[in-house]
Amino acid sequence: MADTSTSHALAGKVVSHAIWAEDGQKLAAFYAAALGTQVSEPYRDEEGNPAAFPVWVGDVMYIFWSATSFKAPRWPQDELAFHIDIAFDDVEAAEKRLLELGATKPGHQPGGEHWTVLLDPSGQPFCISGTH
């Protein structure tokens, strides 16, 4: 019989995702608008300067860090450590709005009819698709 006390002790829950960018505040504002929420009070660095900008979506927090050494990936040449997928009821309208908010649409679109790749204002790819 399996030891369930160990598996229960190790059953975690993701509570936040940290995303680096040259301008964390700008990227937080972009994703907050895309997800229909707001940027919360920033976390401050050792000198008291705003450095990390939280965006809550339900009970999960996305933290956008300002990192002076940040370099956007050269996609699709660079492999990605991760990316975000966002589903919308009206993908066409969402794409138009995201482009107005500062996203760009690269020529390379590997998703066919399944998803669309956009680059957020920091140059990082994310995908949009319909809610199925």
Tab-separated table of N, CA, C and O in Angstrom:
chain	number	residue	atom	x	y	z
A	1	MET	N	0.842	-1.172	0.000
A	1	MET	CA	0.000	0.000	0.000
A	1	MET	C	0.894	1.243	0.000
A	1	MET	O	1.869	1.314	0.719
A	2	ALA	N	0.534	2.217	-0.786
A	2	ALA	CA	1.332	3.445	-0.919
A	2	ALA	C	1.222	4.299	0.334
A	2	ALA	O	0.190	4.321	1.004
A	3	ASP	N	2.288	5.019	0.641
A	3	ASP	CA	2.305	5.932	1.776
A	3	ASP	C	1.654	7.247	1.361
A	3	ASP	O	2.264	8.077	0.706
A	4	THR	N	0.383	7.433	1.702
A	4	THR	CA	-0.348	8.638	1.285
A	4	THR	C	0.028	9.862	2.099
A	4	THR	O	-0.182	10.974	1.653
A	5	SER	N	0.601	9.706	3.287
A	5	SER	CA	0.974	10.875	4.090
A	5	SER	C	2.054	11.696	3.383
A	5	SER	O	2.044	12.916	3.428
A	6	THR	N	2.978	11.018	2.703
A	6	THR	CA	4.024	11.721	1.969
A	6	THR	C	3.445	12.448	0.766
A	6	THR	O	3.758	13.603	0.523
A	7	SER	N	2.571	11.789	0.006
A	7	SER	CA	2.022	12.435	-1.191
A	7	SER	C	1.147	13.625	-0.819
A	7	SER	O	1.145	14.626	-1.519
A	8	HIS	N	0.414	13.551	0.291
A	8	HIS	CA	-0.392	14.699	0.723
A	8	HIS	C	0.494	15.844	1.200
A	8	HIS	O	0.193	17.002	0.954
A	9	ALA	N	1.583	15.517	1.849
A	9	ALA	CA	2.499	16.550	2.335
A	9	ALA	C	3.160	17.279	1.174
A	9	ALA	O	3.530	18.444	1.298
A	10	LEU	N	3.297	16.621	0.032
A	10	LEU	CA	3.958	17.219	-1.125
A	10	LEU	C	2.978	17.745	-2.164
A	10	LEU	O	3.388	18.157	-3.234
A	11	ALA	N	1.679	17.709	-1.881
A	11	ALA	CA	0.684	18.216	-2.827
A	11	ALA	C	0.630	19.733	-2.700
A	11	ALA	O	-0.018	20.276	-1.815
A	12	GLY	N	1.348	20.424	-3.580
A	12	GLY	CA	1.407	21.880	-3.518
A	12	GLY	C	0.388	22.524	-4.422
A	12	GLY	O	-0.316	21.869	-5.180
A	13	LYS	N	0.330	23.823	-4.343
A	13	LYS	CA	-0.573	24.623	-5.160
A	13	LYS	C	0.211	25.833	-5.657
A	13	LYS	O	0.821	26.550	-4.864
A	14	VAL	N	0.223	26.054	-6.960
A	14	VAL	CA	0.916	27.213	-7.508
A	14	VAL	C	0.117	28.457	-7.121
A	14	VAL	O	-1.084	28.547	-7.380
A	15	VAL	N	0.792	29.410	-6.489
A	15	VAL	CA	0.114	30.641	-6.061
A	15	VAL	C	0.590	31.866	-6.827
A	15	VAL	O	-0.071	32.897	-6.820
A	16	SER	N	1.756	31.751	-7.497
A	16	SER	CA	2.210	32.887	-8.286
A	16	SER	C	3.160	32.431	-9.381
A	16	SER	O	3.761	31.361	-9.298
A	17	HIS	N	3.244	33.273	-10.404
A	17	HIS	CA	4.180	33.095	-11.503
A	17	HIS	C	4.951	34.399	-11.613
A	17	HIS	O	4.342	35.476	-11.647
A	18	ALA	N	6.270	34.340	-11.670
A	18	ALA	CA	7.088	35.546	-11.790
A	18	ALA	C	7.590	35.668	-13.220
A	18	ALA	O	8.090	34.703	-13.793
A	19	ILE	N	7.441	36.859	-13.776
A	19	ILE	CA	7.830	37.119	-15.155
A	19	ILE	C	8.721	38.356	-15.157
A	19	ILE	O	8.349	39.395	-14.618
A	20	TRP	N	9.898	38.230	-15.766
A	20	TRP	CA	10.844	39.330	-15.810
A	20	TRP	C	10.641	40.137	-17.084
A	20	TRP	O	10.274	39.600	-18.118
A	21	ALA	N	10.927	41.426	-16.995
A	21	ALA	CA	10.871	42.325	-18.146
A	21	ALA	C	11.734	43.530	-17.838
A	21	ALA	O	12.074	43.779	-16.680
A	22	GLU	N	12.070	44.281	-18.861
A	22	GLU	CA	12.816	45.514	-18.634
A	22	GLU	C	11.983	46.491	-17.809
A	22	GLU	O	12.490	47.163	-16.928
A	23	ASP	N	10.678	46.541	-18.085
A	23	ASP	CA	9.764	47.430	-17.364
A	23	ASP	C	8.596	46.604	-16.836
A	23	ASP	O	7.598	46.394	-17.530
A	24	GLY	N	8.748	46.110	-15.614
A	24	GLY	CA	7.727	45.269	-15.003
A	24	GLY	C	6.383	45.963	-14.868
A	24	GLY	O	5.334	45.338	-15.031
A	25	GLN	N	6.395	47.244	-14.580
A	25	GLN	CA	5.151	47.988	-14.414
A	25	GLN	C	4.371	48.054	-15.732
A	25	GLN	O	3.168	47.833	-15.769
A	26	LYS	N	5.066	48.318	-16.822
A	26	LYS	CA	4.424	48.385	-18.135
A	26	LYS	C	3.855	47.020	-18.524
A	26	LYS	O	2.739	46.926	-19.030
A	27	LEU	N	4.621	45.962	-18.277
A	27	LEU	CA	4.155	44.628	-18.628
A	27	LEU	C	2.986	44.204	-17.744
A	27	LEU	O	2.035	43.587	-18.216
A	28	ALA	N	3.032	44.562	-16.462
A	28	ALA	CA	1.909	44.265	-15.569
A	28	ALA	C	0.642	44.959	-16.052
A	28	ALA	O	-0.442	44.364	-16.058
A	29	ALA	N	0.752	46.209	-16.475
A	29	ALA	CA	-0.414	46.948	-16.973
A	29	ALA	C	-0.982	46.280	-18.221
A	29	ALA	O	-2.205	46.183	-18.386
A	30	PHE	N	-0.108	45.805	-19.112
A	30	PHE	CA	-0.549	45.117	-20.324
A	30	PHE	C	-1.353	43.868	-19.968
A	30	PHE	O	-2.478	43.675	-20.443
A	31	TYR	N	-0.777	42.992	-19.126
A	31	TYR	CA	-1.468	41.745	-18.790
A	31	TYR	C	-2.700	41.989	-17.929
A	31	TYR	O	-3.700	41.274	-18.058
A	32	ALA	N	-2.684	42.984	-17.073
A	32	ALA	CA	-3.881	43.306	-16.287
A	32	ALA	C	-5.021	43.686	-17.226
A	32	ALA	O	-6.160	43.219	-17.067
A	33	ALA	N	-4.735	44.519	-18.226
A	33	ALA	CA	-5.766	44.903	-19.199
A	33	ALA	C	-6.229	43.692	-20.004
A	33	ALA	O	-7.425	43.509	-20.243
A	34	ALA	N	-5.285	42.836	-20.414
A	34	ALA	CA	-5.621	41.652	-21.199
A	34	ALA	C	-6.496	40.681	-20.419
A	34	ALA	O	-7.351	40.005	-20.993
A	35	LEU	N	-6.301	40.614	-19.116
A	35	LEU	CA	-7.017	39.651	-18.278
A	35	LEU	C	-8.193	40.261	-17.528
A	35	LEU	O	-8.836	39.589	-16.727
A	36	GLY	N	-8.459	41.540	-17.771
A	36	GLY	CA	-9.622	42.180	-17.153
A	36	GLY	C	-9.488	42.392	-15.666
A	36	GLY	O	-10.443	42.269	-14.914
A	37	THR	N	-8.296	42.745	-15.224
A	37	THR	CA	-8.073	42.986	-13.800
A	37	THR	C	-7.192	44.227	-13.649
A	37	THR	O	-7.055	45.001	-14.586
A	38	GLN	N	-6.624	44.432	-12.463
A	38	GLN	CA	-5.803	45.615	-12.215
A	38	GLN	C	-4.464	45.218	-11.610
A	38	GLN	O	-4.315	44.119	-11.071
A	39	VAL	N	-3.522	46.137	-11.688
A	39	VAL	CA	-2.226	45.945	-11.042
A	39	VAL	C	-2.394	46.323	-9.575
A	39	VAL	O	-2.966	47.367	-9.257
A	40	SER	N	-1.915	45.470	-8.685
A	40	SER	CA	-1.993	45.729	-7.243
A	40	SER	C	-0.793	46.556	-6.786
A	40	SER	O	0.119	46.844	-7.561
A	41	GLU	N	-0.780	46.893	-5.514
A	41	GLU	CA	0.318	47.660	-4.911
A	41	GLU	C	1.646	46.950	-5.170
A	41	GLU	O	1.781	45.758	-4.923
A	42	PRO	N	2.657	47.662	-5.678
A	42	PRO	CA	3.928	47.009	-6.017
A	42	PRO	C	4.728	46.597	-4.784
A	42	PRO	O	4.589	47.170	-3.705
A	43	TYR	N	5.566	45.587	-4.997
A	43	TYR	CA	6.560	45.216	-4.006
A	43	TYR	C	7.777	46.111	-4.250
A	43	TYR	O	8.094	46.454	-5.380
A	44	ARG	N	8.457	46.475	-3.191
A	44	ARG	CA	9.580	47.407	-3.307
A	44	ARG	C	10.905	46.697	-3.088
A	44	ARG	O	10.977	45.702	-2.376
A	45	ASP	N	11.951	47.262	-3.707
A	45	ASP	CA	13.284	46.706	-3.532
A	45	ASP	C	13.899	47.233	-2.236
A	45	ASP	O	13.238	47.938	-1.454
A	46	GLU	N	15.160	46.929	-2.002
A	46	GLU	CA	15.848	47.303	-0.764
A	46	GLU	C	15.904	48.814	-0.550
A	46	GLU	O	15.972	49.289	0.581
A	47	GLU	N	15.875	49.580	-1.631
A	47	GLU	CA	15.924	51.048	-1.523
A	47	GLU	C	14.537	51.677	-1.476
A	47	GLU	O	14.409	52.898	-1.424
A	48	GLY	N	13.503	50.848	-1.499
A	48	GLY	CA	12.138	51.360	-1.442
A	48	GLY	C	11.520	51.693	-2.789
A	48	GLY	O	10.410	52.217	-2.859
A	49	ASN	N	12.215	51.379	-3.869
A	49	ASN	CA	11.692	51.642	-5.212
A	49	ASN	C	10.759	50.523	-5.656
A	49	ASN	O	11.043	49.348	-5.398
A	50	PRO	N	9.664	50.846	-6.355
A	50	PRO	CA	8.786	49.787	-6.881
A	50	PRO	C	9.580	48.887	-7.829
A	50	PRO	O	10.260	49.376	-8.729
A	51	ALA	N	9.522	47.575	-7.596
A	51	ALA	CA	10.332	46.648	-8.393
A	51	ALA	C	9.531	45.488	-8.961
A	51	ALA	O	9.903	44.933	-9.985
A	52	ALA	N	8.448	45.120	-8.330
A	52	ALA	CA	7.645	43.979	-8.765
A	52	ALA	C	6.177	44.359	-8.677
A	52	ALA	O	5.730	44.913	-7.670
A	53	PHE	N	5.449	44.042	-9.736
A	53	PHE	CA	4.080	44.523	-9.864
A	53	PHE	C	3.124	43.340	-9.981
A	53	PHE	O	3.117	42.650	-10.999
A	54	PRO	N	2.326	43.105	-8.934
A	54	PRO	CA	1.447	41.938	-8.929
A	54	PRO	C	0.120	42.189	-9.654
A	54	PRO	O	-0.454	43.278	-9.593
A	55	VAL	N	-0.315	41.159	-10.351
A	55	VAL	CA	-1.611	41.140	-11.019
A	55	VAL	C	-2.301	39.853	-10.564
A	55	VAL	O	-1.785	38.759	-10.783
A	56	TRP	N	-3.443	40.005	-9.914
A	56	TRP	CA	-4.192	38.851	-9.422
A	56	TRP	C	-5.238	38.436	-10.441
A	56	TRP	O	-5.992	39.259	-10.950
A	57	VAL	N	-5.288	37.132	-10.717
A	57	VAL	CA	-6.329	36.544	-11.545
A	57	VAL	C	-6.904	35.404	-10.722
A	57	VAL	O	-6.256	34.362	-10.557
A	58	GLY	N	-8.070	35.640	-10.144
A	58	GLY	CA	-8.622	34.675	-9.199
A	58	GLY	C	-7.715	34.602	-7.992
A	58	GLY	O	-7.344	35.625	-7.415
A	59	ASP	N	-7.296	33.397	-7.637
A	59	ASP	CA	-6.407	33.246	-6.481
A	59	ASP	C	-4.954	33.003	-6.895
A	59	ASP	O	-4.142	32.537	-6.099
A	60	VAL	N	-4.625	33.323	-8.143
A	60	VAL	CA	-3.247	33.189	-8.629
A	60	VAL	C	-2.691	34.580	-8.935
A	60	VAL	O	-3.362	35.411	-9.536
A	61	MET	N	-1.466	34.804	-8.494
A	61	MET	CA	-0.821	36.088	-8.712
A	61	MET	C	0.278	35.936	-9.773
A	61	MET	O	1.059	34.992	-9.740
A	62	TYR	N	0.302	36.888	-10.692
A	62	TYR	CA	1.385	37.022	-11.658
A	62	TYR	C	2.194	38.232	-11.213
A	62	TYR	O	1.637	39.305	-11.015
A	63	ILE	N	3.487	38.044	-11.027
A	63	ILE	CA	4.353	39.117	-10.554
A	63	ILE	C	5.288	39.508	-11.694
A	63	ILE	O	6.018	38.676	-12.226
A	64	PHE	N	5.251	40.767	-12.059
A	64	PHE	CA	6.068	41.271	-13.158
A	64	PHE	C	7.214	42.077	-12.569
A	64	PHE	O	7.001	43.126	-11.965
A	65	TRP	N	8.419	41.549	-12.723
A	65	TRP	CA	9.625	42.133	-12.145
A	65	TRP	C	10.331	43.021	-13.152
A	65	TRP	O	10.474	42.657	-14.316
A	66	SER	N	10.798	44.155	-12.707
A	66	SER	CA	11.683	44.982	-13.519
A	66	SER	C	13.098	44.456	-13.340
A	66	SER	O	13.601	44.387	-12.219
A	67	ALA	N	13.716	44.062	-14.443
A	67	ALA	CA	15.061	43.495	-14.405
A	67	ALA	C	15.917	44.223	-15.429
A	67	ALA	O	15.685	44.099	-16.631
A	68	THR	N	16.883	44.981	-14.964
A	68	THR	CA	17.700	45.789	-15.868
A	68	THR	C	18.497	44.939	-16.854
A	68	THR	O	18.843	45.404	-17.927
A	69	SER	N	18.765	43.695	-16.518
A	69	SER	CA	19.533	42.829	-17.418
A	69	SER	C	18.636	42.001	-18.338
A	69	SER	O	19.117	41.143	-19.072
A	70	PHE	N	17.330	42.251	-18.324
A	70	PHE	CA	16.395	41.475	-19.136
A	70	PHE	C	16.684	41.612	-20.628
A	70	PHE	O	16.923	42.707	-21.128
A	71	LYS	N	16.660	40.498	-21.318
A	71	LYS	CA	16.771	40.451	-22.776
A	71	LYS	C	15.633	39.570	-23.294
A	71	LYS	O	15.514	38.409	-22.886
A	72	ALA	N	14.822	40.114	-24.171
A	72	ALA	CA	13.726	39.331	-24.747
A	72	ALA	C	14.288	38.182	-25.567
A	72	ALA	O	15.337	38.319	-26.197
A	73	PRO	N	13.600	37.042	-25.575
A	73	PRO	CA	14.074	35.934	-26.405
A	73	PRO	C	13.948	36.293	-27.888
A	73	PRO	O	13.082	37.078	-28.276
A	74	ARG	N	14.824	35.736	-28.690
A	74	ARG	CA	14.720	35.891	-30.147
A	74	ARG	C	13.868	34.730	-30.642
A	74	ARG	O	14.374	33.690	-31.023
A	75	TRP	N	12.569	34.940	-30.598
A	75	TRP	CA	11.659	33.862	-30.956
A	75	TRP	C	11.356	33.933	-32.437
A	75	TRP	O	11.166	35.037	-32.964
A	76	PRO	N	11.366	32.840	-33.181
A	76	PRO	CA	11.370	31.445	-32.714
A	76	PRO	C	12.753	30.794	-32.617
A	76	PRO	O	12.844	29.608	-32.328
A	77	GLN	N	13.827	31.559	-32.841
A	77	GLN	CA	15.171	30.965	-32.791
A	77	GLN	C	15.503	30.436	-31.397
A	77	GLN	O	16.076	29.355	-31.261
A	78	ASP	N	15.185	31.198	-30.356
A	78	ASP	CA	15.481	30.772	-28.991
A	78	ASP	C	14.383	29.860	-28.466
A	78	ASP	O	13.192	30.112	-28.685
A	79	GLU	N	14.781	28.830	-27.752
A	79	GLU	CA	13.793	28.012	-27.057
A	79	GLU	C	13.265	28.809	-25.872
A	79	GLU	O	13.988	29.608	-25.269
A	80	LEU	N	12.010	28.589	-25.534
A	80	LEU	CA	11.389	29.322	-24.434
A	80	LEU	C	11.352	28.462	-23.186
A	80	LEU	O	11.019	27.274	-23.243
A	81	ALA	N	11.678	29.066	-22.063
A	81	ALA	CA	11.568	28.367	-20.785
A	81	ALA	C	10.095	28.174	-20.427
A	81	ALA	O	9.715	27.182	-19.810
A	82	PHE	N	9.250	29.136	-20.812
A	82	PHE	CA	7.817	29.065	-20.565
A	82	PHE	C	7.148	30.129	-21.421
A	82	PHE	O	7.794	30.997	-21.988
A	83	HIS	N	5.848	30.047	-21.499
A	83	HIS	CA	5.053	31.124	-22.092
A	83	HIS	C	3.645	31.033	-21.527
A	83	HIS	O	3.280	30.052	-20.899
A	84	ILE	N	2.859	32.049	-21.767
A	84	ILE	CA	1.493	32.105	-21.268
A	84	ILE	C	0.532	31.843	-22.421
A	84	ILE	O	0.727	32.340	-23.527
A	85	ASP	N	-0.516	31.073	-22.155
A	85	ASP	CA	-1.623	30.867	-23.086
A	85	ASP	C	-2.860	31.515	-22.473
A	85	ASP	O	-3.159	31.278	-21.297
A	86	ILE	N	-3.560	32.314	-23.267
A	86	ILE	CA	-4.773	32.991	-22.786
A	86	ILE	C	-5.909	32.648	-23.734
A	86	ILE	O	-5.770	32.797	-24.954
A	87	ALA	N	-7.034	32.195	-23.197
A	87	ALA	CA	-8.206	31.846	-23.998
A	87	ALA	C	-9.239	32.969	-23.908
A	87	ALA	O	-9.438	33.564	-22.842
A	88	PHE	N	-9.881	33.241	-25.026
A	88	PHE	CA	-10.898	34.281	-25.118
A	88	PHE	C	-12.129	33.732	-25.827
A	88	PHE	O	-12.006	32.892	-26.718
A	89	ASP	N	-13.294	34.252	-25.470
A	89	ASP	CA	-14.520	33.874	-26.170
A	89	ASP	C	-14.497	34.383	-27.604
A	89	ASP	O	-14.928	33.692	-28.512
A	90	ASP	N	-13.997	35.601	-27.805
A	90	ASP	CA	-13.928	36.207	-29.130
A	90	ASP	C	-12.457	36.492	-29.439
A	90	ASP	O	-11.927	37.546	-29.103
A	91	VAL	N	-11.793	35.537	-30.080
A	91	VAL	CA	-10.359	35.629	-30.321
A	91	VAL	C	-10.029	36.800	-31.249
A	91	VAL	O	-9.041	37.498	-31.028
A	92	GLU	N	-10.845	37.016	-32.263
A	92	GLU	CA	-10.589	38.108	-33.203
A	92	GLU	C	-10.596	39.465	-32.492
A	92	GLU	O	-9.704	40.284	-32.676
A	93	ALA	N	-11.614	39.686	-31.677
A	93	ALA	CA	-11.698	40.948	-30.931
A	93	ALA	C	-10.560	41.054	-29.922
A	93	ALA	O	-9.992	42.135	-29.732
A	94	ALA	N	-10.218	39.943	-29.284
A	94	ALA	CA	-9.132	39.951	-28.308
A	94	ALA	C	-7.807	40.283	-28.987
A	94	ALA	O	-7.029	41.087	-28.467
A	95	GLU	N	-7.538	39.693	-30.143
A	95	GLU	CA	-6.296	39.980	-30.845
A	95	GLU	C	-6.215	41.467	-31.196
A	95	GLU	O	-5.180	42.103	-30.976
A	96	LYS	N	-7.296	42.015	-31.696
A	96	LYS	CA	-7.314	43.436	-32.048
A	96	LYS	C	-7.017	44.291	-30.818
A	96	LYS	O	-6.204	45.216	-30.863
A	97	ARG	N	-7.661	43.985	-29.692
A	97	ARG	CA	-7.462	44.757	-28.457
A	97	ARG	C	-6.034	44.607	-27.942
A	97	ARG	O	-5.409	45.583	-27.512
A	98	LEU	N	-5.478	43.405	-27.972
A	98	LEU	CA	-4.116	43.180	-27.495
A	98	LEU	C	-3.107	43.940	-28.348
A	98	LEU	O	-2.143	44.493	-27.825
A	99	LEU	N	-3.330	43.992	-29.655
A	99	LEU	CA	-2.455	44.763	-30.528
A	99	LEU	C	-2.553	46.255	-30.198
A	99	LEU	O	-1.549	46.958	-30.187
A	100	GLU	N	-3.757	46.736	-29.879
A	100	GLU	CA	-3.933	48.132	-29.459
A	100	GLU	C	-3.204	48.415	-28.151
A	100	GLU	O	-2.716	49.523	-27.924
A	101	LEU	N	-3.129	47.397	-27.264
A	101	LEU	CA	-2.470	47.550	-25.965
A	101	LEU	C	-0.944	47.489	-26.057
A	101	LEU	O	-0.261	47.730	-25.076
A	102	GLY	N	-0.413	47.125	-27.225
A	102	GLY	CA	1.041	47.112	-27.382
A	102	GLY	C	1.643	45.787	-27.790
A	102	GLY	O	2.859	45.679	-27.942
A	103	ALA	N	0.828	44.743	-27.959
A	103	ALA	CA	1.353	43.475	-28.461
A	103	ALA	C	1.685	43.627	-29.941
A	103	ALA	O	1.202	44.546	-30.608
A	104	THR	N	2.514	42.729	-30.441
A	104	THR	CA	2.798	42.661	-31.862
A	104	THR	C	2.573	41.223	-32.320
A	104	THR	O	2.588	40.296	-31.508
A	105	LYS	N	2.356	41.063	-33.624
A	105	LYS	CA	2.105	39.726	-34.174
A	105	LYS	C	3.258	39.350	-35.093
A	105	LYS	O	3.432	39.955	-36.149
A	106	PRO	N	4.053	38.343	-34.683
A	106	PRO	CA	5.164	37.924	-35.538
A	106	PRO	C	4.656	37.164	-36.762
A	106	PRO	O	3.537	36.631	-36.759
A	107	GLY	N	5.473	37.100	-37.780
A	107	GLY	CA	5.111	36.377	-38.982
A	107	GLY	C	5.030	34.877	-38.775
A	107	GLY	O	4.194	34.200	-39.366
A	108	HIS	N	5.888	34.330	-37.899
A	108	HIS	CA	5.910	32.882	-37.640
A	108	HIS	C	4.701	32.519	-36.779
A	108	HIS	O	4.594	32.972	-35.635
A	109	GLN	N	3.795	31.730	-37.318
A	109	GLN	CA	2.574	31.330	-36.623
A	109	GLN	C	2.418	29.811	-36.690
A	109	GLN	O	1.737	29.273	-37.561
A	110	PRO	N	3.030	29.073	-35.758
A	110	PRO	CA	3.013	27.616	-35.827
A	110	PRO	C	1.699	26.972	-35.382
A	110	PRO	O	1.531	25.772	-35.531
A	111	GLY	N	0.764	27.750	-34.877
A	111	GLY	CA	-0.460	27.168	-34.329
A	111	GLY	C	-1.559	26.890	-35.327
A	111	GLY	O	-2.574	26.289	-34.977
A	112	GLY	N	-1.384	27.336	-36.573
A	112	GLY	CA	-2.426	27.119	-37.562
A	112	GLY	C	-3.740	27.729	-37.113
A	112	GLY	O	-3.795	28.885	-36.706
A	113	GLU	N	-4.792	26.943	-37.156
A	113	GLU	CA	-6.126	27.398	-36.740
A	113	GLU	C	-6.346	27.251	-35.231
A	113	GLU	O	-7.379	27.651	-34.714
A	114	HIS	N	-5.365	26.670	-34.521
A	114	HIS	CA	-5.545	26.350	-33.108
A	114	HIS	C	-5.211	27.503	-32.167
A	114	HIS	O	-5.851	27.665	-31.141
A	115	TRP	N	-4.164	28.264	-32.473
A	115	TRP	CA	-3.783	29.383	-31.624
A	115	TRP	C	-3.009	30.406	-32.442
A	115	TRP	O	-2.517	30.115	-33.525
A	116	THR	N	-2.895	31.598	-31.893
A	116	THR	CA	-2.139	32.686	-32.508
A	116	THR	C	-1.053	33.104	-31.540
A	116	THR	O	-1.316	33.260	-30.344
A	117	VAL	N	0.151	33.283	-32.039
A	117	VAL	CA	1.259	33.766	-31.220
A	117	VAL	C	1.323	35.283	-31.339
A	117	VAL	O	1.264	35.830	-32.439
A	118	LEU	N	1.414	35.949	-30.208
A	118	LEU	CA	1.660	37.386	-30.154
A	118	LEU	C	2.897	37.608	-29.301
A	118	LEU	O	3.278	36.734	-28.513
A	119	LEU	N	3.516	38.754	-29.439
A	119	LEU	CA	4.619	39.146	-28.560
A	119	LEU	C	4.113	40.250	-27.658
A	119	LEU	O	3.516	41.226	-28.131
A	120	ASP	N	4.314	40.098	-26.353
A	120	ASP	CA	3.881	41.141	-25.418
A	120	ASP	C	4.814	42.349	-25.548
A	120	ASP	O	5.805	42.292	-26.279
A	121	PRO	N	4.514	43.457	-24.874
A	121	PRO	CA	5.353	44.656	-25.021
A	121	PRO	C	6.826	44.464	-24.649
A	121	PRO	O	7.671	45.235	-25.077
A	122	SER	N	7.151	43.407	-23.898
A	122	SER	CA	8.557	43.148	-23.564
A	122	SER	C	9.232	42.265	-24.607
A	122	SER	O	10.408	41.973	-24.493
A	123	GLY	N	8.477	41.815	-25.608
A	123	GLY	CA	9.026	40.962	-26.656
A	123	GLY	C	8.907	39.477	-26.396
A	123	GLY	O	9.437	38.667	-27.146
A	124	GLN	N	8.189	39.088	-25.344
A	124	GLN	CA	8.046	37.679	-25.016
A	124	GLN	C	6.778	37.110	-25.660
A	124	GLN	O	5.715	37.712	-25.591
A	125	PRO	N	6.887	35.930	-26.289
A	125	PRO	CA	5.728	35.330	-26.930
A	125	PRO	C	4.690	34.850	-25.924
A	125	PRO	O	5.023	34.392	-24.827
A	126	PHE	N	3.434	34.975	-26.319
A	126	PHE	CA	2.332	34.346	-25.605
A	126	PHE	C	1.317	33.946	-26.662
A	126	PHE	O	1.348	34.422	-27.792
A	127	CYS	N	0.435	33.016	-26.324
A	127	CYS	CA	-0.525	32.497	-27.292
A	127	CYS	C	-1.944	32.849	-26.871
A	127	CYS	O	-2.254	32.862	-25.684
A	128	ILE	N	-2.788	33.104	-27.884
A	128	ILE	CA	-4.197	33.293	-27.628
A	128	ILE	C	-4.972	32.265	-28.438
A	128	ILE	O	-4.544	31.855	-29.514
A	129	SER	N	-6.091	31.844	-27.879
A	129	SER	CA	-6.944	30.876	-28.557
A	129	SER	C	-8.368	31.075	-28.054
A	129	SER	O	-8.608	31.846	-27.127
A	130	GLY	N	-9.278	30.328	-28.678
A	130	GLY	CA	-10.666	30.390	-28.237
A	130	GLY	C	-10.902	29.499	-27.045
A	130	GLY	O	-10.111	28.588	-26.766
A	131	THR	N	-11.966	29.778	-26.345
A	131	THR	CA	-12.359	28.915	-25.229
A	131	THR	C	-13.162	27.765	-25.809
A	131	THR	O	-14.154	27.966	-26.490
A	132	HIS	N	-12.689	26.549	-25.610
A	132	HIS	CA	-13.366	25.377	-26.163
A	132	HIS	C	-13.835	24.503	-25.045
A	132	HIS	O	-13.186	24.193	-24.141
